[in-house]
XYZ file of C-alpha atoms in Angstrom:
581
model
C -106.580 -80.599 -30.416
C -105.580 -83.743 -28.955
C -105.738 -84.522 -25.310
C -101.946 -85.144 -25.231
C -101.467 -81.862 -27.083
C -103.189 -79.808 -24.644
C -101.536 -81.170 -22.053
C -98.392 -80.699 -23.339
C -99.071 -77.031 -23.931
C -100.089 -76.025 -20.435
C -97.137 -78.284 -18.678
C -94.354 -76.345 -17.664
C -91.041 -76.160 -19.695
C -87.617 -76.519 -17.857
C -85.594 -74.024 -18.445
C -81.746 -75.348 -20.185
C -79.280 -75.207 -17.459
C -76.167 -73.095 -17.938
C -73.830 -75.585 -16.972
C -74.257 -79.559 -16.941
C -76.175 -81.050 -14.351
C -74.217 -82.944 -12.359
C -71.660 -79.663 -12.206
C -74.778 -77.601 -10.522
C -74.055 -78.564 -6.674
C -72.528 -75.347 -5.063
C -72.566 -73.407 -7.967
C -74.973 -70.139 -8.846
C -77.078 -70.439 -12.240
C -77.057 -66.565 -12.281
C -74.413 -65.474 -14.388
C -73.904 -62.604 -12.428
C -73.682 -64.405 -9.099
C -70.954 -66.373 -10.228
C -67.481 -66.352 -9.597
C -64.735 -65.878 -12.181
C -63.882 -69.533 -12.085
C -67.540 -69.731 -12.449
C -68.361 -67.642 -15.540
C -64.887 -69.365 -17.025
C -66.937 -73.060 -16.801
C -69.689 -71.696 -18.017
C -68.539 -70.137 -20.938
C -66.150 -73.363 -21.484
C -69.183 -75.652 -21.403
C -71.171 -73.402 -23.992
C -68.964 -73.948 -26.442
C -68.990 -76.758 -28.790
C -66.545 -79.366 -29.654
C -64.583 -77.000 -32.457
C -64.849 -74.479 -30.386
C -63.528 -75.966 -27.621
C -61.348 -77.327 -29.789
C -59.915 -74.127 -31.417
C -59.495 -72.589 -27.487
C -56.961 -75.333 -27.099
C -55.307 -74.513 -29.649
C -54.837 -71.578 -29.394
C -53.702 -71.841 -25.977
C -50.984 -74.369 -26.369
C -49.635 -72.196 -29.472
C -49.190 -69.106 -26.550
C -47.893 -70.983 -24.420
C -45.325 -72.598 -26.199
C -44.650 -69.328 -27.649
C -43.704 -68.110 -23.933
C -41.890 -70.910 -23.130
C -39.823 -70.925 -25.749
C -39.200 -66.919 -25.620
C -37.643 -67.486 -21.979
C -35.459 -70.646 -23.292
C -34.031 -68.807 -25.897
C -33.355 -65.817 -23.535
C -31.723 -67.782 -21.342
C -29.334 -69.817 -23.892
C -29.212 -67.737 -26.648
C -30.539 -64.106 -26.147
C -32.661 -62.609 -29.212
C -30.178 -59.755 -28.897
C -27.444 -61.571 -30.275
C -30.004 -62.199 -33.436
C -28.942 -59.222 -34.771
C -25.592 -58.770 -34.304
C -22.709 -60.588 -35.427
C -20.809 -62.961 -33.082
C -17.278 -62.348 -31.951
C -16.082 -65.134 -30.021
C -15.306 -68.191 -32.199
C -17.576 -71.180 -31.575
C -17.305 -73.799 -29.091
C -16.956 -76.375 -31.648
C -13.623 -74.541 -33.708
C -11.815 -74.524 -30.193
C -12.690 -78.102 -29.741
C -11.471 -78.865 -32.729
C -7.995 -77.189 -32.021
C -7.102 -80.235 -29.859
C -5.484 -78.276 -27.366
C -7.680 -78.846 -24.560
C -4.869 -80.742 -22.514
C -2.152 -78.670 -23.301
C -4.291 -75.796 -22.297
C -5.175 -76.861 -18.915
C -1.800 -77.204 -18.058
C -1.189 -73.344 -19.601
C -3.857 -72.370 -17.703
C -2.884 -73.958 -14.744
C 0.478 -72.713 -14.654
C -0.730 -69.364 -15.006
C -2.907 -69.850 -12.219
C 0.348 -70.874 -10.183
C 1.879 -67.327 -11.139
C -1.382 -65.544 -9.549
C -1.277 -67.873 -6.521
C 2.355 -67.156 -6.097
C 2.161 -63.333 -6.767
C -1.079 -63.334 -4.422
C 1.042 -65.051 -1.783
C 3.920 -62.465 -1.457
C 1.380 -59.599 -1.811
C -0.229 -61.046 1.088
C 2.922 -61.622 2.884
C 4.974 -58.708 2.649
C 2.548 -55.933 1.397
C -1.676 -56.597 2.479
C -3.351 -53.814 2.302
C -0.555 -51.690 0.843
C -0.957 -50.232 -2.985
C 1.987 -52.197 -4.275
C 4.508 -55.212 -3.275
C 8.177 -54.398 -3.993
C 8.959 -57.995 -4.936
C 12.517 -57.842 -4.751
C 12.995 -56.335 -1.272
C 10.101 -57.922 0.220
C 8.433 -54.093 1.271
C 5.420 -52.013 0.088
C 4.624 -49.140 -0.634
C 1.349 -46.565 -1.171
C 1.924 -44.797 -4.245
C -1.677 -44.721 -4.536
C -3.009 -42.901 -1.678
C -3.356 -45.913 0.529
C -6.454 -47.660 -0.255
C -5.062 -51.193 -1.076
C -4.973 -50.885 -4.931
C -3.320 -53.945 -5.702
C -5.706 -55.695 -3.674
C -8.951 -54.274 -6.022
C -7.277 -54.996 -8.840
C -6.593 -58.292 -8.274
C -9.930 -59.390 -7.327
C -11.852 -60.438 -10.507
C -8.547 -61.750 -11.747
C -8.742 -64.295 -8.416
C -12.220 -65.535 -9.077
C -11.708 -65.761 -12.964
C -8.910 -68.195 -11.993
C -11.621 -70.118 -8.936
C -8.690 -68.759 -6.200
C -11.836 -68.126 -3.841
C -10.158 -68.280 -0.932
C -7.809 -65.619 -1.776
C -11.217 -63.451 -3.066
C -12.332 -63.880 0.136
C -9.522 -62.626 1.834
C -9.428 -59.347 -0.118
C -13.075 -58.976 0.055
C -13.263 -59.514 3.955
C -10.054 -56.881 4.255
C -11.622 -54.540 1.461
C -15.199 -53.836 2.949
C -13.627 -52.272 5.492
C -11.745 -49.773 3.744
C -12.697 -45.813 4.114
C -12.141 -44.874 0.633
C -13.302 -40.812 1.690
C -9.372 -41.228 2.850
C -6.352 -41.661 1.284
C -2.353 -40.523 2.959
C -2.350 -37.423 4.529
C -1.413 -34.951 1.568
C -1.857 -37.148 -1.172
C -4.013 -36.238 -4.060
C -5.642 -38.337 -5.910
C -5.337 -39.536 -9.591
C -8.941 -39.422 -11.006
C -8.854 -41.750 -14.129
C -6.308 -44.375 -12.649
C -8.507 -44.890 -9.100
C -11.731 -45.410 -11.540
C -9.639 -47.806 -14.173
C -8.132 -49.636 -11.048
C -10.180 -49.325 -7.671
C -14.070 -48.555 -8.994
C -13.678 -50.769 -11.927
C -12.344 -53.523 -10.088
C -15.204 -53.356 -7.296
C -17.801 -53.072 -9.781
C -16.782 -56.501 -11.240
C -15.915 -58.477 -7.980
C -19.500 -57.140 -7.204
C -20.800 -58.390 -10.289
C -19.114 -62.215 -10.039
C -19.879 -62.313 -6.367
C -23.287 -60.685 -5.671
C -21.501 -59.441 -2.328
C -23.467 -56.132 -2.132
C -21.102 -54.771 -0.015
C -18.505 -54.451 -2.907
C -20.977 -52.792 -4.507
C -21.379 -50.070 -1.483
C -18.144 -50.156 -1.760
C -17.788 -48.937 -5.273
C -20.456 -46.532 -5.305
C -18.683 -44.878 -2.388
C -15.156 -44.801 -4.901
C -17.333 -43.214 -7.525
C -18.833 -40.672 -5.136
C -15.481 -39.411 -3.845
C -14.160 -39.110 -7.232
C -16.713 -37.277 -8.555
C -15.769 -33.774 -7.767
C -13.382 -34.364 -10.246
C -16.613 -32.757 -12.795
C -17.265 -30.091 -10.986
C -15.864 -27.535 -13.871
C -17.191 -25.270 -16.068
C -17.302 -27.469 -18.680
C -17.617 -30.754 -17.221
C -14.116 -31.950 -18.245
C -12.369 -33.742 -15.466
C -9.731 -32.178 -13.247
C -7.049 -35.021 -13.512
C -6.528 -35.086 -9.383
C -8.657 -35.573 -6.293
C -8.094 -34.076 -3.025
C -10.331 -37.021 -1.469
C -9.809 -36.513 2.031
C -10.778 -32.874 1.960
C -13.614 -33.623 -0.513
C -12.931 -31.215 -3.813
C -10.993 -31.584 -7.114
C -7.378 -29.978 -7.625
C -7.544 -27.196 -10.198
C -6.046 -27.916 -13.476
C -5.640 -26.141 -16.601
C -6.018 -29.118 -18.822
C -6.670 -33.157 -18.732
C -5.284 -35.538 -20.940
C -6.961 -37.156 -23.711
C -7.138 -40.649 -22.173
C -7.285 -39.112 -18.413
C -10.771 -37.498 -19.023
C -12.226 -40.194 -22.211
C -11.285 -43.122 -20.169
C -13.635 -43.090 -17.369
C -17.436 -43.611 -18.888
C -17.900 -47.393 -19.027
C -16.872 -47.653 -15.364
C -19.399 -44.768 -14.172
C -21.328 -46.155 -16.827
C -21.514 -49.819 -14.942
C -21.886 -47.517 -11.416
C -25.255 -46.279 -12.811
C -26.752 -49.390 -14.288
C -25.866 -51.059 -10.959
C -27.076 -48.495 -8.651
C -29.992 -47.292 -10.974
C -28.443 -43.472 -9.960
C -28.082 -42.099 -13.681
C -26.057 -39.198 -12.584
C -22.843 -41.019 -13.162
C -22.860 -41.605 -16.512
C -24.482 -38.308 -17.361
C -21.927 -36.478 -15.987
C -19.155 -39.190 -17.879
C -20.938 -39.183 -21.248
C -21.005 -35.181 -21.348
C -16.889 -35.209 -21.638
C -17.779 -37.308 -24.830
C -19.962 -35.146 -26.249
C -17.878 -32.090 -25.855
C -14.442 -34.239 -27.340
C -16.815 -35.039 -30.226
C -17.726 -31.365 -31.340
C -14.220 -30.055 -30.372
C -11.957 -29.191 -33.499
C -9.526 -31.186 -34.425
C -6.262 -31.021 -36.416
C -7.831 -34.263 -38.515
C -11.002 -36.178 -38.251
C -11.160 -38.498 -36.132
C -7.507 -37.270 -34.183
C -7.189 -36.327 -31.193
C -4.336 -34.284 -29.812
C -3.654 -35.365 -25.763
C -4.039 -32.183 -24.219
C -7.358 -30.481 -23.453
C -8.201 -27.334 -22.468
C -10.517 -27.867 -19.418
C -12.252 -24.081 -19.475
C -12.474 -24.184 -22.825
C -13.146 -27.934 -23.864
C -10.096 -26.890 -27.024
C -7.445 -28.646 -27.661
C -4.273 -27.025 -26.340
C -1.124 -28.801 -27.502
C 0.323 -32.420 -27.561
C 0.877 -35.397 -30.195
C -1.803 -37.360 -31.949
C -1.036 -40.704 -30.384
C -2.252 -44.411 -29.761
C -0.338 -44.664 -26.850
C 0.715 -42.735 -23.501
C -2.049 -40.536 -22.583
C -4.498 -41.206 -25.732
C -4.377 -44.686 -26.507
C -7.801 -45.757 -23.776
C -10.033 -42.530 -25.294
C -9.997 -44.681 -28.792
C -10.442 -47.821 -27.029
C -13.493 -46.806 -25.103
C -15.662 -45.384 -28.418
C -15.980 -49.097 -29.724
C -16.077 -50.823 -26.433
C -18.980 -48.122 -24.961
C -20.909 -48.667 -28.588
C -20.371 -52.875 -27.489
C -21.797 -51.972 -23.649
C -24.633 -50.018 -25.007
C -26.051 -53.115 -26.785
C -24.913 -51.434 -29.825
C -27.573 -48.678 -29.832
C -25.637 -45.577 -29.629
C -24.624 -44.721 -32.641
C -22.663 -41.788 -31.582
C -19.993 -44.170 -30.430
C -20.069 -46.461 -33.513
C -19.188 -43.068 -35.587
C -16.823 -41.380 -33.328
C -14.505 -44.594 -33.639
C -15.210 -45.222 -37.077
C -13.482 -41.798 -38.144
C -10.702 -42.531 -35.801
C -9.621 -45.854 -37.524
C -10.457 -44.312 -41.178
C -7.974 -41.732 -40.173
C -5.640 -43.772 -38.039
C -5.085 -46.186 -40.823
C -4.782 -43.260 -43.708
C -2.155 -41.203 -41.848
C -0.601 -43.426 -38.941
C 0.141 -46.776 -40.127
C 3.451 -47.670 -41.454
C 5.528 -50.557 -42.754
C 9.039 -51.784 -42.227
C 11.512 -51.484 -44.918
C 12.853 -54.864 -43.655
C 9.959 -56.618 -43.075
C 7.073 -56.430 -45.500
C 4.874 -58.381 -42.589
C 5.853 -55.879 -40.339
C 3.061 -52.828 -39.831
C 3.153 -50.449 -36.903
C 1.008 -47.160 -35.793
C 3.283 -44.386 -34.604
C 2.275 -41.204 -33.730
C 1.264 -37.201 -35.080
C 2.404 -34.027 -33.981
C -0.198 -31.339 -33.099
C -0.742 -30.431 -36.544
C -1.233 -34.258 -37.821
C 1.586 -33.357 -40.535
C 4.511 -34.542 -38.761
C 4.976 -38.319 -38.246
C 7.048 -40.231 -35.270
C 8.239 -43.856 -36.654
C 7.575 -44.457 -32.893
C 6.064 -47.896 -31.727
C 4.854 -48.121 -28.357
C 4.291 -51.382 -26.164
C 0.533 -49.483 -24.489
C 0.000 -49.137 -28.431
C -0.082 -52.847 -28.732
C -3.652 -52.971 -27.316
C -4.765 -51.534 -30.835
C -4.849 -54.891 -32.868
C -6.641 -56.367 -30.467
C -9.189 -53.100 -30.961
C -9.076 -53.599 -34.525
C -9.689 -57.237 -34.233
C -12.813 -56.344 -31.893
C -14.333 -53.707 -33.722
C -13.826 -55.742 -37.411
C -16.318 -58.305 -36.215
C -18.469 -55.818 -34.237
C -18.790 -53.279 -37.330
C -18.318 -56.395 -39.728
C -15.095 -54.370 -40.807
C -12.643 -57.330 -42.218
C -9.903 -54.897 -43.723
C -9.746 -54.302 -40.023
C -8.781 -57.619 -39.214
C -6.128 -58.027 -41.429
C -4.437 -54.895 -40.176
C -4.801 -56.749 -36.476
C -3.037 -59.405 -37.880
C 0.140 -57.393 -39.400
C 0.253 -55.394 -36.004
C -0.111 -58.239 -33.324
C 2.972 -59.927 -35.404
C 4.737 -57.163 -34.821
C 3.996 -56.695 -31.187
C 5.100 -60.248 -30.787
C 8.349 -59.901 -33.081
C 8.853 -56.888 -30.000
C 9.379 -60.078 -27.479
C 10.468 -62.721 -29.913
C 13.696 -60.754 -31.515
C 14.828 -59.340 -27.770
C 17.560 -61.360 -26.139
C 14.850 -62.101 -22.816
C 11.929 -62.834 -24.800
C 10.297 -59.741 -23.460
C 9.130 -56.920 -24.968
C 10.362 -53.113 -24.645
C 8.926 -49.791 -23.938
C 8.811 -49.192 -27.569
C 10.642 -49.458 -30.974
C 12.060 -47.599 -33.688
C 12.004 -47.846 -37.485
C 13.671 -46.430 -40.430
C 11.900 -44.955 -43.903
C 12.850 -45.335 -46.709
C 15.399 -42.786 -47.391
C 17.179 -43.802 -44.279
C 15.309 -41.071 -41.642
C 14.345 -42.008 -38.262
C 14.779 -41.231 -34.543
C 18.584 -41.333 -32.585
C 18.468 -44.126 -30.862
C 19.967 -42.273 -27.766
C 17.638 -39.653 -25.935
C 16.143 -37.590 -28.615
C 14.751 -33.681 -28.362
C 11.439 -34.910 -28.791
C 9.798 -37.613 -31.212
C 9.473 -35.279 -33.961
C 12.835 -34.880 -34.680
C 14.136 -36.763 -37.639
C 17.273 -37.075 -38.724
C 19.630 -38.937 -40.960
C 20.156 -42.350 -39.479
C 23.836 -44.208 -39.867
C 23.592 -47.559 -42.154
C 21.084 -50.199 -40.801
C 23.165 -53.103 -39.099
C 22.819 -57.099 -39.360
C 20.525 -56.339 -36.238
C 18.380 -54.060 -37.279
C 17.832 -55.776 -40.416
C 16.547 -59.179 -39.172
C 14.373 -57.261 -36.649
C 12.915 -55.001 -38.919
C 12.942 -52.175 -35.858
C 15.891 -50.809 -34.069
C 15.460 -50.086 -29.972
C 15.630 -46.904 -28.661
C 17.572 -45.685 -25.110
C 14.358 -46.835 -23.009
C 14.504 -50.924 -23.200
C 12.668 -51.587 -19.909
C 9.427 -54.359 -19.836
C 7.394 -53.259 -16.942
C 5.273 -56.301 -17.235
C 2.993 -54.620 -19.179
C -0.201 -56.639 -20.702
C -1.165 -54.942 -24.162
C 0.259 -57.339 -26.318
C -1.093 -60.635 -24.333
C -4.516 -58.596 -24.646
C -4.048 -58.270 -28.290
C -3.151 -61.979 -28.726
C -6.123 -63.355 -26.597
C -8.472 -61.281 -28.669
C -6.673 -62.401 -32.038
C -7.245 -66.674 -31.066
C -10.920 -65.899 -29.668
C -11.307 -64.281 -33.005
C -9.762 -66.242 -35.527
C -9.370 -69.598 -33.864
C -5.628 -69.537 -34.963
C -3.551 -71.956 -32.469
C -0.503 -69.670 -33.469
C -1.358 -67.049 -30.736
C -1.969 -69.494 -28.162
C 1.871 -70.233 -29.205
C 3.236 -66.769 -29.189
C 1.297 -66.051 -25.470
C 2.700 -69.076 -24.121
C 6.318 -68.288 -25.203
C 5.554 -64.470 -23.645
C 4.543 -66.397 -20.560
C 7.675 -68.666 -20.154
C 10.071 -65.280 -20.621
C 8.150 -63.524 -18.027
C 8.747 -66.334 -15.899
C 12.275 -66.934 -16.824
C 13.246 -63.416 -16.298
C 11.146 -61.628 -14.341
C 10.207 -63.983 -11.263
C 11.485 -63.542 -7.719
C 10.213 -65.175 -4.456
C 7.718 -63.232 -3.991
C 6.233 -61.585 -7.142
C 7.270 -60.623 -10.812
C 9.861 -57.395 -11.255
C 9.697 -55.373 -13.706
C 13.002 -55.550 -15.791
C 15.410 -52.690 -16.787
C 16.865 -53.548 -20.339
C 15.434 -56.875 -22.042
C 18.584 -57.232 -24.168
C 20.478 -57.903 -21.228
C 20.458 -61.398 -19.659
C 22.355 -60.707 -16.355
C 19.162 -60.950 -14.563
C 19.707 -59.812 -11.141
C 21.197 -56.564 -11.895
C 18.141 -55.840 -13.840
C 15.159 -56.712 -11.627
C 13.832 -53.029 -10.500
C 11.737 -53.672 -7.510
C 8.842 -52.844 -8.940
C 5.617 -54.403 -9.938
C 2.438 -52.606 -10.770
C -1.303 -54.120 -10.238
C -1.988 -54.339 -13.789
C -0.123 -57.314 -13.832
C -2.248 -59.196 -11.642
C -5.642 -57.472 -13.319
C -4.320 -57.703 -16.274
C -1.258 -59.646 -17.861
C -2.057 -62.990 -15.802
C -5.771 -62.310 -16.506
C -5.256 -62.159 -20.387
C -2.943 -65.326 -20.595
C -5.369 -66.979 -18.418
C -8.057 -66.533 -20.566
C -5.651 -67.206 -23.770
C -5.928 -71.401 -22.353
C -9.424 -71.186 -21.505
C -11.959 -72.117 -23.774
C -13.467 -68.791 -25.321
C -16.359 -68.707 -24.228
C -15.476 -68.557 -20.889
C -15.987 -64.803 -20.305
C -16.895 -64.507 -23.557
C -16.353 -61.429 -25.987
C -19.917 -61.718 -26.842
C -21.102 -61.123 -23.242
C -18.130 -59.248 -21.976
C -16.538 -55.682 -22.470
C -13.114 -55.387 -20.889
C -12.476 -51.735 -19.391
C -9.013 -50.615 -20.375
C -7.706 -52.606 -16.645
C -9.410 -55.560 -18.283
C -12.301 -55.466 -15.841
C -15.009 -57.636 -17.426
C -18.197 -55.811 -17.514
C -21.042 -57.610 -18.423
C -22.661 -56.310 -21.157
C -26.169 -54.604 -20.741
C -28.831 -55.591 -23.488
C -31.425 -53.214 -24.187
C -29.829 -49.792 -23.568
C -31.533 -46.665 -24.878
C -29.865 -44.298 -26.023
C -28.610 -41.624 -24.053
């Protein structure tokens, strides 16, 4: 061996570093001595190019990945992936070309709240209701303000914020564990009204003390479960803390309550709300019924059987129908249970309670069922004009489009119930004739079952295609401004934006008074003072103004897709991701 050779072998041999050598300053060689960040460069600077490379990649990919899964959450939610969209697009309301006219709808609306706010305020803050023609109040409700709550959402919908904050500042300090001495309390109208309209000025305002607020409604109300069975009682003694026995609930009295205690749990995280609220649906569903899918109104609470009443879609049923769709929209449309329950109810609504005028094949109308389901009442009622809007709702939800043809034929009608009245505005209900000439008296019948040969239909009659019966009052009621809203967000048909606006001008025309809206005794009759009845309920803030309102807005604003209206048309925002329950 070489000299060089051997001097090579008994040299000594660096050992390779673990990281470069210019990184070594500071840093352990042991692996085990060194920190994460460390081992991390270490590692890094093991690899080679590819796989350095490759780590990169794969990297960027992830990270894009996450940043694009929290854009698309945030503009369009994967939830809505799956399901079909309701509200029309942005683009076929731009192309409508009614943005100008619609501001100025929308705005004129907006006056009506302002002015209605300002005699409330006036004459009647902190009362239940304004009497708008003699400038007084009064506290049909118990006391706790009602038209105040109810009016709430409505004001920030229409960006009144300084009329919010009025209510809010005078509503926070309402004891709602008191109502007038000896009152009692209605159960399902203080949670349609007063807890519903809390839980959505809580939810546009963030004010947590409307949410205190609210949970404190719910709380006093719910001794209205504390039965046998779990069906409501329909009153509320709330200042001595219990429920007022009852024999039996209505139909929409006890089903017309879950998506507001529904909301109250999601918001408070307390799950005992809509436990106790969901079990009244469970025992309607397995009750027997006189049809599939019908419901008769009256419930026996001990027994959870139906007792007695009509099959109806309006007075004291018409909100139980309404909520099976709209709690199957609020679930995220994971409960099935509510998908089916309404399902039957329109296969069965449409089979046996949906009729046509004999003067007016356009004309369709859903009257009502006796006990039985074998007797039929040609019976049309203004609360039953909510159900095209229903139909219209459900059609797209449950990609149903028969339905939405029906919505069509009935939200005609409900508009030919204004259009073909001497005011413009729409009655209590209407009549119709079959066929062979049978119908309801038009004066104060036994009861709406009993038919009876009708004289020969006059010139009237004819070109209405419905005849009015003895009750031709409009108590400012919003059903059919609901219906029509629903119908343009829907279809994208500038005809209903028509029809609401015409609706609005009559209310206006007819109904107005210095310091509110009356409700108005006979709409055939056009001396106008004699017919203003001093009267003017809170759904006509949280509701009627609300719905035209949101007719001239652009639809998405409050969209159907992220909303579910409560029967008060409280806007609940819609909860992605429910299980079920």
């Amino acid at each position: 061996m070489d000299k060089d050779a051997e001097a090579n072998r008994h040299s000594p041999v660096s050992p390779e570093p673990t990281i470069p050598l210019g990184d070594q300053d500071g840093l352990p060689l042991l692996r085990g001595e060194q920190t994460l960040k460390g081992r991390l460069r270490t590692s890094w600077y093991r690899m080679d190019r590819i796989a350095r490379l490759t780590t990169s990649l794969v990297v960027l990919i992830l990270g894009g990945a996450l940043v694009a899964r929290v854009l698309i959450e945030l503009f369009c939610p994967y939830d809505y992936w799956h399901n079909p969209q309701v509200t029309i697009p942005p683009k076929v309301d731009d192309d409508n070309h009614t943005a100008h006219t619609d501001k100025e709808r929308r705005n004129a609306v907006r006056d009506a709240m302002r002015h209605t706010w300002s005699g409330y305020h006036k004459y009647a803050f902190g009362h239940d209701e304004l009497l708008p023609v003699s400038n007084k109040s009064n506290d049909k409700w118990g006391g706790w303000g009602v038209t105040l709550i109810d009016a709430l959402d409505t004001l920030y919908i229409m960006e009144l914020y300084d009329e919010f904050n009025q209510g809010v500042t005078h509503v926070v300090d309402v004891d709602f564990s008191k109502a007038t001495p000896g009152y009692t309390t209605p159960f399902f109208e203080m949670v349609i009204r007063s807890l519903a309209g809390l839980l959505t000025a809580y939810e546009m305002s963030l004010d947590k003390r409307l949410l205190a607020k609210a949970q404190q409604v719910g709380d006093v109300l719910m001794p209205a479960f504390s039965t046998s069975t779990g069906l409501p009682y329909p009153r509320v003694d709330v200042n001595a803390g219990v429920a007022v026995r009852a024999s039996t609930v209505c139909l929409a009295e006890a089903g017309t309550v879950q998506l507001e205690y529904w909301k109250l749990s999601d918001l408070t995280g307390n799950p005992i709300y809509h436990q106790a609220a969901q079990r009244v649906v469970d025992i309607l569903d397995h009750a027997e019924k006189p049809y599939k899918g019908l419901y008769p109104i009256w419930v026996d609470i001990a027994t959870g059987k139906f007792s007695s009443g009509q099959i109806t879609f309006g007075a004291q049923g018409d909100s139980w129908y309404e909520y099976m769709l709209k709690q199957y929209i609020y679930s995220g449309r994971t409960h099935d249970q509510y998908r089916r329950m309404y399902e039957e109810s329109i296969d069965s609504m449409k089979q046996k309670m949906v009729k046509r005028s004999v003067f007016d094949d356009q004309m369709y109308y859903v009257g009502d069922l006796d006990f039985t389901a074998k007797k039929f009442s040609p019976k049309f009622q203004h609360l039953t004009c909510f159900v095209p809007g229903m139909l219209a709702l459900g059609s797209k939800t449950l990609n149903r489009p028969d339905d939405l043809e029906l919505a069509k034929q009935l939200t005609y009608t409900c508009f030919q119930m204004y259009n073909q009245t001497a005011t413009g505005l729409g009655p209590e209900y209407v009549l119709f004739r079959d066929s062979s000439d049978k119908g309801l008296l038009p004066t104060n019948h036994k009861d709406d079952f009993d038919i009876e040969d009708l004289p020969a239909a006059d010139s009237s009659e004819i070109s209405k295609g419905y005849y009015l019966g003895y009750d031709r009052g409009y108590l400012l009621r919003p059903e059919t401004a609901e219906s029509i809203m629903i119908l343009y967000r829907i279809t994208g048909d500038v005809m209903y934006k028509e029809w609401g606006w015409q609706i609005f001008q009559a209310i206006e025309k007819w109904t107005k008074t210095p310091a509110g809206f009356s409700a108005y005794r006979d709409v055939m009759s056009t001396k106008r003072d004699s017919q203003l009845t001093d009267s003017m309920e809170s759904f006509f803030l949280a509701e009627t103004l609300k719905y035209l309102y949101l007719l001239f807005s652009p639809a998405d604003y409050f969209s159907l897709d992220e909303y579910v209206f409560n029967t008060e048309a409280h806007p609940f925002k819609i909860q992605r991701g429910h299980a079920q329950t």
